[in-house]
């Protein structure tokens, strides 16, 4: 059985079409990440699945049931928001039990589920505190706990880590991945952060302007992007694009080479001047202006000694180069 099936889903706000003919299947137990630039429609798509917005056209099926006219509370979903959306006047435990009480679950079931979630999320020390007395990371764990206790068919996460600092974001990301393994639950996760998408997803859905650009596992999309947009969106630093390429490209086409595939050599097909150096400790990013006037990035393992102003030559294996045609579709590697 599939967890979710979207068929020809469209969504317009007045004249403005935000989602255009979305078709997607989420299998049971899958962790699916919607990723794309700001305004591409990720949150709207999640809200259509949750029932917080109605699809203008198409069907939304959760499990075997078409839910287009089913209200959010009856869809068997639980949603976790960036803003946590906790009740400030209730304790952690009460925030987690409230939904179950409203569902009129028996007290024993409530206790069992809440205790299990508290343990799983390492929240035992905080159950009597109010949200204002917790850190951002702890608040987000409570919000996740509140979703877990509902035992939903489908978890929906809307940018849940955006309010956390970088270190906490990474820890919480790992916790969410562990939670997914423990619960074997179906999860959909919205983010604009390609690192979160790459590290969490079984399946990434890349959206642009309300359309799906490509669906696949992180490595499928990284190694075989269908087009220049996907190639440029996944990977950090981003793929370099050369119009005046050192290899032949179709008319008005583009050559793409990832920063980690460029090597500094004595005589290379690309020549340029180093404009900026970023030493990250483990590796170094060189920002270079090519002799053809095109800026690009080179990622060097370790602490590179190249300085700003240096003239360098670079090359790459042709097997690691991507060729895009005039319409930005990938024609070959
Ligand atoms: P972000 O990462 O910035 O949150 P997003 O990909 O989640 O972006 P959405 O929030 O889904 O994007 O918005 C997609 C588009 O739909 C945007 O152009 C937005 O302005 C528009 N939009 C969203 N909600 C409404 C609404 N209620 N009325 C009109 N337009 C809306």
PDB file of N, CA and C in Angstrom, residues 48-100:
ATOM      1  N   UNK A  48      -1.676  21.306   1.062  1.00  0.00           N
ATOM      2  CA  UNK A  48      -2.734  20.615   0.306  1.00  0.00           C
ATOM      3  C   UNK A  48      -2.842  19.169   0.798  1.00  0.00           C
ATOM      4  N   UNK A  49      -1.695  18.540   1.059  1.00  0.00           N
ATOM      5  CA  UNK A  49      -1.711  17.152   1.568  1.00  0.00           C
ATOM      6  C   UNK A  49      -2.373  17.121   2.953  1.00  0.00           C
ATOM      7  N   UNK A  50      -2.045  18.140   3.778  1.00  0.00           N
ATOM      8  CA  UNK A  50      -2.591  18.187   5.140  1.00  0.00           C
ATOM      9  C   UNK A  50      -4.073  18.550   5.162  1.00  0.00           C
ATOM     10  N   UNK A  51      -4.545  19.174   4.073  1.00  0.00           N
ATOM     11  CA  UNK A  51      -5.947  19.615   4.062  1.00  0.00           C
ATOM     12  C   UNK A  51      -6.117  21.034   4.559  1.00  0.00           C
ATOM     13  N   UNK A  52      -4.995  21.737   4.759  1.00  0.00           N
ATOM     14  CA  UNK A  52      -5.083  23.143   5.189  1.00  0.00           C
ATOM     15  C   UNK A  52      -5.383  24.044   3.988  1.00  0.00           C
ATOM     16  N   UNK A  53      -5.130  23.526   2.784  1.00  0.00           N
ATOM     17  CA  UNK A  53      -5.564  24.178   1.540  1.00  0.00           C
ATOM     18  C   UNK A  53      -6.253  23.107   0.706  1.00  0.00           C
ATOM     19  N   UNK A  54      -7.232  23.526  -0.100  1.00  0.00           N
ATOM     20  CA  UNK A  54      -7.875  22.577  -1.019  1.00  0.00           C
ATOM     21  C   UNK A  54      -7.149  22.595  -2.353  1.00  0.00           C
ATOM     22  N   UNK A  55      -7.010  21.406  -2.975  1.00  0.00           N
ATOM     23  CA  UNK A  55      -6.472  21.360  -4.338  1.00  0.00           C
ATOM     24  C   UNK A  55      -7.533  21.969  -5.259  1.00  0.00           C
ATOM     25  N   UNK A  56      -7.066  22.747  -6.253  1.00  0.00           N
ATOM     26  CA  UNK A  56      -8.015  23.297  -7.229  1.00  0.00           C
ATOM     27  C   UNK A  56      -8.451  22.191  -8.187  1.00  0.00           C
ATOM     28  N   UNK A  57      -7.501  21.308  -8.521  1.00  0.00           N
ATOM     29  CA  UNK A  57      -7.791  20.143  -9.376  1.00  0.00           C
ATOM     30  C   UNK A  57      -6.998  18.956  -8.862  1.00  0.00           C
ATOM     31  N   UNK A  58      -7.382  17.759  -9.288  1.00  0.00           N
ATOM     32  CA  UNK A  58      -6.602  16.573  -8.979  1.00  0.00           C
ATOM     33  C   UNK A  58      -7.048  15.898  -7.687  1.00  0.00           C
ATOM     34  N   UNK A  59      -6.413  14.739  -7.394  1.00  0.00           N
ATOM     35  CA  UNK A  59      -6.798  14.008  -6.187  1.00  0.00           C
ATOM     36  C   UNK A  59      -5.606  13.803  -5.258  1.00  0.00           C
ATOM     37  N   UNK A  60      -5.931  13.812  -3.975  1.00  0.00           N
ATOM     38  CA  UNK A  60      -4.966  13.525  -2.910  1.00  0.00           C
ATOM     39  C   UNK A  60      -5.482  12.265  -2.225  1.00  0.00           C
ATOM     40  N   UNK A  61      -4.688  11.179  -2.245  1.00  0.00           N
ATOM     41  CA  UNK A  61      -5.097   9.954  -1.558  1.00  0.00           C
ATOM     42  C   UNK A  61      -4.071   9.622  -0.488  1.00  0.00           C
ATOM     43  N   UNK A  62      -4.552   9.394   0.742  1.00  0.00           N
ATOM     44  CA  UNK A  62      -3.676   8.970   1.839  1.00  0.00           C
ATOM     45  C   UNK A  62      -4.070   7.531   2.158  1.00  0.00           C
ATOM     46  N   UNK A  63      -3.102   6.613   2.113  1.00  0.00           N
ATOM     47  CA  UNK A  63      -3.451   5.197   2.179  1.00  0.00           C
ATOM     48  C   UNK A  63      -4.335   4.904   0.972  1.00  0.00           C
ATOM     49  N   UNK A  64      -5.471   4.212   1.174  1.00  0.00           N
ATOM     50  CA  UNK A  64      -6.345   3.928   0.018  1.00  0.00           C
ATOM     51  C   UNK A  64      -7.461   4.942  -0.102  1.00  0.00           C
ATOM     52  N   UNK A  65      -7.439   5.981   0.715  1.00  0.00           N
ATOM     53  CA  UNK A  65      -8.608   6.858   0.759  1.00  0.00           C
ATOM     54  C   UNK A  65      -8.342   8.202   0.072  1.00  0.00           C
ATOM     55  N   UNK A  66      -9.223   8.582  -0.853  1.00  0.00           N
ATOM     56  CA  UNK A  66      -9.142   9.928  -1.437  1.00  0.00           C
ATOM     57  C   UNK A  66      -9.636  10.895  -0.365  1.00  0.00           C
ATOM     58  N   UNK A  67      -8.794  11.879  -0.026  1.00  0.00           N
ATOM     59  CA  UNK A  67      -9.103  12.714   1.141  1.00  0.00           C
ATOM     60  C   UNK A  67      -9.440  14.165   0.774  1.00  0.00           C
ATOM     61  N   UNK A  68      -9.657  14.421  -0.541  1.00  0.00           N
ATOM     62  CA  UNK A  68      -9.879  15.824  -0.947  1.00  0.00           C
ATOM     63  C   UNK A  68     -10.898  16.557  -0.071  1.00  0.00           C
ATOM     64  N   UNK A  69     -11.957  15.841   0.350  1.00  0.00           N
ATOM     65  CA  UNK A  69     -12.968  16.551   1.146  1.00  0.00           C
ATOM     66  C   UNK A  69     -12.959  16.113   2.619  1.00  0.00           C
ATOM     67  N   UNK A  70     -11.884  15.423   3.007  1.00  0.00           N
ATOM     68  CA  UNK A  70     -11.770  15.006   4.412  1.00  0.00           C
ATOM     69  C   UNK A  70     -11.069  16.121   5.189  1.00  0.00           C
ATOM     70  N   UNK A  71     -11.606  16.559   6.336  1.00  0.00           N
ATOM     71  CA  UNK A  71     -10.943  17.644   7.078  1.00  0.00           C
ATOM     72  C   UNK A  71      -9.585  17.192   7.634  1.00  0.00           C
ATOM     73  N   UNK A  72      -8.668  18.152   7.880  1.00  0.00           N
ATOM     74  CA  UNK A  72      -7.297  17.813   8.305  1.00  0.00           C
ATOM     75  C   UNK A  72      -7.253  16.834   9.477  1.00  0.00           C
ATOM     76  N   UNK A  73      -8.084  17.046  10.495  1.00  0.00           N
ATOM     77  CA  UNK A  73      -8.010  16.220  11.708  1.00  0.00           C
ATOM     78  C   UNK A  73      -8.372  14.769  11.442  1.00  0.00           C
ATOM     79  N   UNK A  74      -9.026  14.511  10.317  1.00  0.00           N
ATOM     80  CA  UNK A  74      -9.472  13.139  10.023  1.00  0.00           C
ATOM     81  C   UNK A  74      -8.604  12.467   8.955  1.00  0.00           C
ATOM     82  N   UNK A  75      -7.492  13.103   8.601  1.00  0.00           N
ATOM     83  CA  UNK A  75      -6.675  12.545   7.508  1.00  0.00           C
ATOM     84  C   UNK A  75      -5.611  11.561   7.992  1.00  0.00           C
ATOM     85  N   UNK A  76      -5.453  11.424   9.319  1.00  0.00           N
ATOM     86  CA  UNK A  76      -4.429  10.508   9.833  1.00  0.00           C
ATOM     87  C   UNK A  76      -3.029  11.043   9.648  1.00  0.00           C
ATOM     88  N   UNK A  77      -2.914  12.374   9.625  1.00  0.00           N
ATOM     89  CA  UNK A  77      -1.600  12.986   9.474  1.00  0.00           C
ATOM     90  C   UNK A  77      -1.250  13.758  10.755  1.00  0.00           C
ATOM     91  N   UNK A  78       0.034  14.013  10.956  1.00  0.00           N
ATOM     92  CA  UNK A  78       0.447  14.929  12.025  1.00  0.00           C
ATOM     93  C   UNK A  78       1.495  15.844  11.432  1.00  0.00           C
ATOM     94  N   UNK A  79       1.383  17.115  11.778  1.00  0.00           N
ATOM     95  CA  UNK A  79       2.248  18.108  11.132  1.00  0.00           C
ATOM     96  C   UNK A  79       3.164  18.762  12.163  1.00  0.00           C
ATOM     97  N   UNK A  80       4.413  18.992  11.793  1.00  0.00           N
ATOM     98  CA  UNK A  80       5.372  19.695  12.659  1.00  0.00           C
ATOM     99  C   UNK A  80       5.814  20.955  11.915  1.00  0.00           C
ATOM    100  N   UNK A  81       5.631  22.104  12.566  1.00  0.00           N
ATOM    101  CA  UNK A  81       5.900  23.385  11.909  1.00  0.00           C
ATOM    102  C   UNK A  81       7.223  23.972  12.369  1.00  0.00           C
ATOM    103  N   UNK A  82       7.750  24.865  11.546  1.00  0.00           N
ATOM    104  CA  UNK A  82       8.961  25.623  11.892  1.00  0.00           C
ATOM    105  C   UNK A  82       8.766  26.386  13.201  1.00  0.00           C
ATOM    106  N   UNK A  83       7.549  26.898  13.413  1.00  0.00           N
ATOM    107  CA  UNK A  83       7.287  27.765  14.575  1.00  0.00           C
ATOM    108  C   UNK A  83       6.923  26.962  15.832  1.00  0.00           C
ATOM    109  N   UNK A  84       7.010  25.644  15.777  1.00  0.00           N
ATOM    110  CA  UNK A  84       6.689  24.709  16.873  1.00  0.00           C
ATOM    111  C   UNK A  84       5.187  24.677  17.160  1.00  0.00           C
ATOM    112  N   UNK A  85       4.527  25.847  17.200  1.00  0.00           N
ATOM    113  CA  UNK A  85       3.083  25.932  17.462  1.00  0.00           C
ATOM    114  C   UNK A  85       2.683  25.197  18.742  1.00  0.00           C
ATOM    115  N   UNK A  86       3.441  25.422  19.825  1.00  0.00           N
ATOM    116  CA  UNK A  86       3.090  24.815  21.117  1.00  0.00           C
ATOM    117  C   UNK A  86       2.174  25.767  21.892  1.00  0.00           C
ATOM    118  N   UNK A  87       1.377  25.212  22.809  1.00  0.00           N
ATOM    119  CA  UNK A  87       0.555  26.070  23.678  1.00  0.00           C
ATOM    120  C   UNK A  87       1.434  26.588  24.814  1.00  0.00           C
ATOM    121  N   UNK A  88       1.609  27.929  24.904  1.00  0.00           N
ATOM    122  CA  UNK A  88       2.572  28.472  25.873  1.00  0.00           C
ATOM    123  C   UNK A  88       2.164  28.253  27.325  1.00  0.00           C
ATOM    124  N   UNK A  89       0.840  28.150  27.585  1.00  0.00           N
ATOM    125  CA  UNK A  89       0.388  28.050  28.969  1.00  0.00           C
ATOM    126  C   UNK A  89       0.330  26.599  29.449  1.00  0.00           C
ATOM    127  N   UNK A  90       0.644  25.640  28.561  1.00  0.00           N
ATOM    128  CA  UNK A  90       0.587  24.226  28.961  1.00  0.00           C
ATOM    129  C   UNK A  90       1.996  23.668  29.138  1.00  0.00           C
ATOM    130  N   UNK A  91       2.118  22.689  30.043  1.00  0.00           N
ATOM    131  CA  UNK A  91       3.412  22.030  30.237  1.00  0.00           C
ATOM    132  C   UNK A  91       3.730  21.168  29.017  1.00  0.00           C
ATOM    133  N   UNK A  92       4.967  20.686  28.985  1.00  0.00           N
ATOM    134  CA  UNK A  92       5.387  19.798  27.895  1.00  0.00           C
ATOM    135  C   UNK A  92       4.438  18.593  27.817  1.00  0.00           C
ATOM    136  N   UNK A  93       4.183  17.965  28.983  1.00  0.00           N
ATOM    137  CA  UNK A  93       3.318  16.783  28.985  1.00  0.00           C
ATOM    138  C   UNK A  93       1.919  17.131  28.479  1.00  0.00           C
ATOM    139  N   UNK A  94       1.380  18.269  28.935  1.00  0.00           N
ATOM    140  CA  UNK A  94       0.021  18.631  28.517  1.00  0.00           C
ATOM    141  C   UNK A  94      -0.035  18.986  27.029  1.00  0.00           C
ATOM    142  N   UNK A  95       1.033  19.607  26.534  1.00  0.00           N
ATOM    143  CA  UNK A  95       1.076  19.869  25.102  1.00  0.00           C
ATOM    144  C   UNK A  95       1.001  18.560  24.314  1.00  0.00           C
ATOM    145  N   UNK A  96       1.668  17.536  24.859  1.00  0.00           N
ATOM    146  CA  UNK A  96       1.710  16.263  24.134  1.00  0.00           C
ATOM    147  C   UNK A  96       0.421  15.461  24.291  1.00  0.00           C
ATOM    148  N   UNK A  97      -0.289  15.655  25.410  1.00  0.00           N
ATOM    149  CA  UNK A  97      -1.498  14.836  25.631  1.00  0.00           C
ATOM    150  C   UNK A  97      -2.760  15.470  25.033  1.00  0.00           C
ATOM    151  N   UNK A  98      -2.715  16.792  24.820  1.00  0.00           N
ATOM    152  CA  UNK A  98      -3.948  17.502  24.469  1.00  0.00           C
ATOM    153  C   UNK A  98      -4.691  16.892  23.264  1.00  0.00           C
ATOM    154  N   UNK A  99      -3.939  16.643  22.194  1.00  0.00           N
ATOM    155  CA  UNK A  99      -4.560  16.110  20.978  1.00  0.00           C
ATOM    156  C   UNK A  99      -5.235  14.772  21.241  1.00  0.00           C
ATOM    157  N   UNK A 100      -4.587  13.941  22.055  1.00  0.00           N
ATOM    158  CA  UNK A 100      -5.143  12.607  22.339  1.00  0.00           C
ATOM    159  C   UNK A 100      -6.394  12.723  23.193  1.00  0.00           C
TER     160      UNK A 100
END
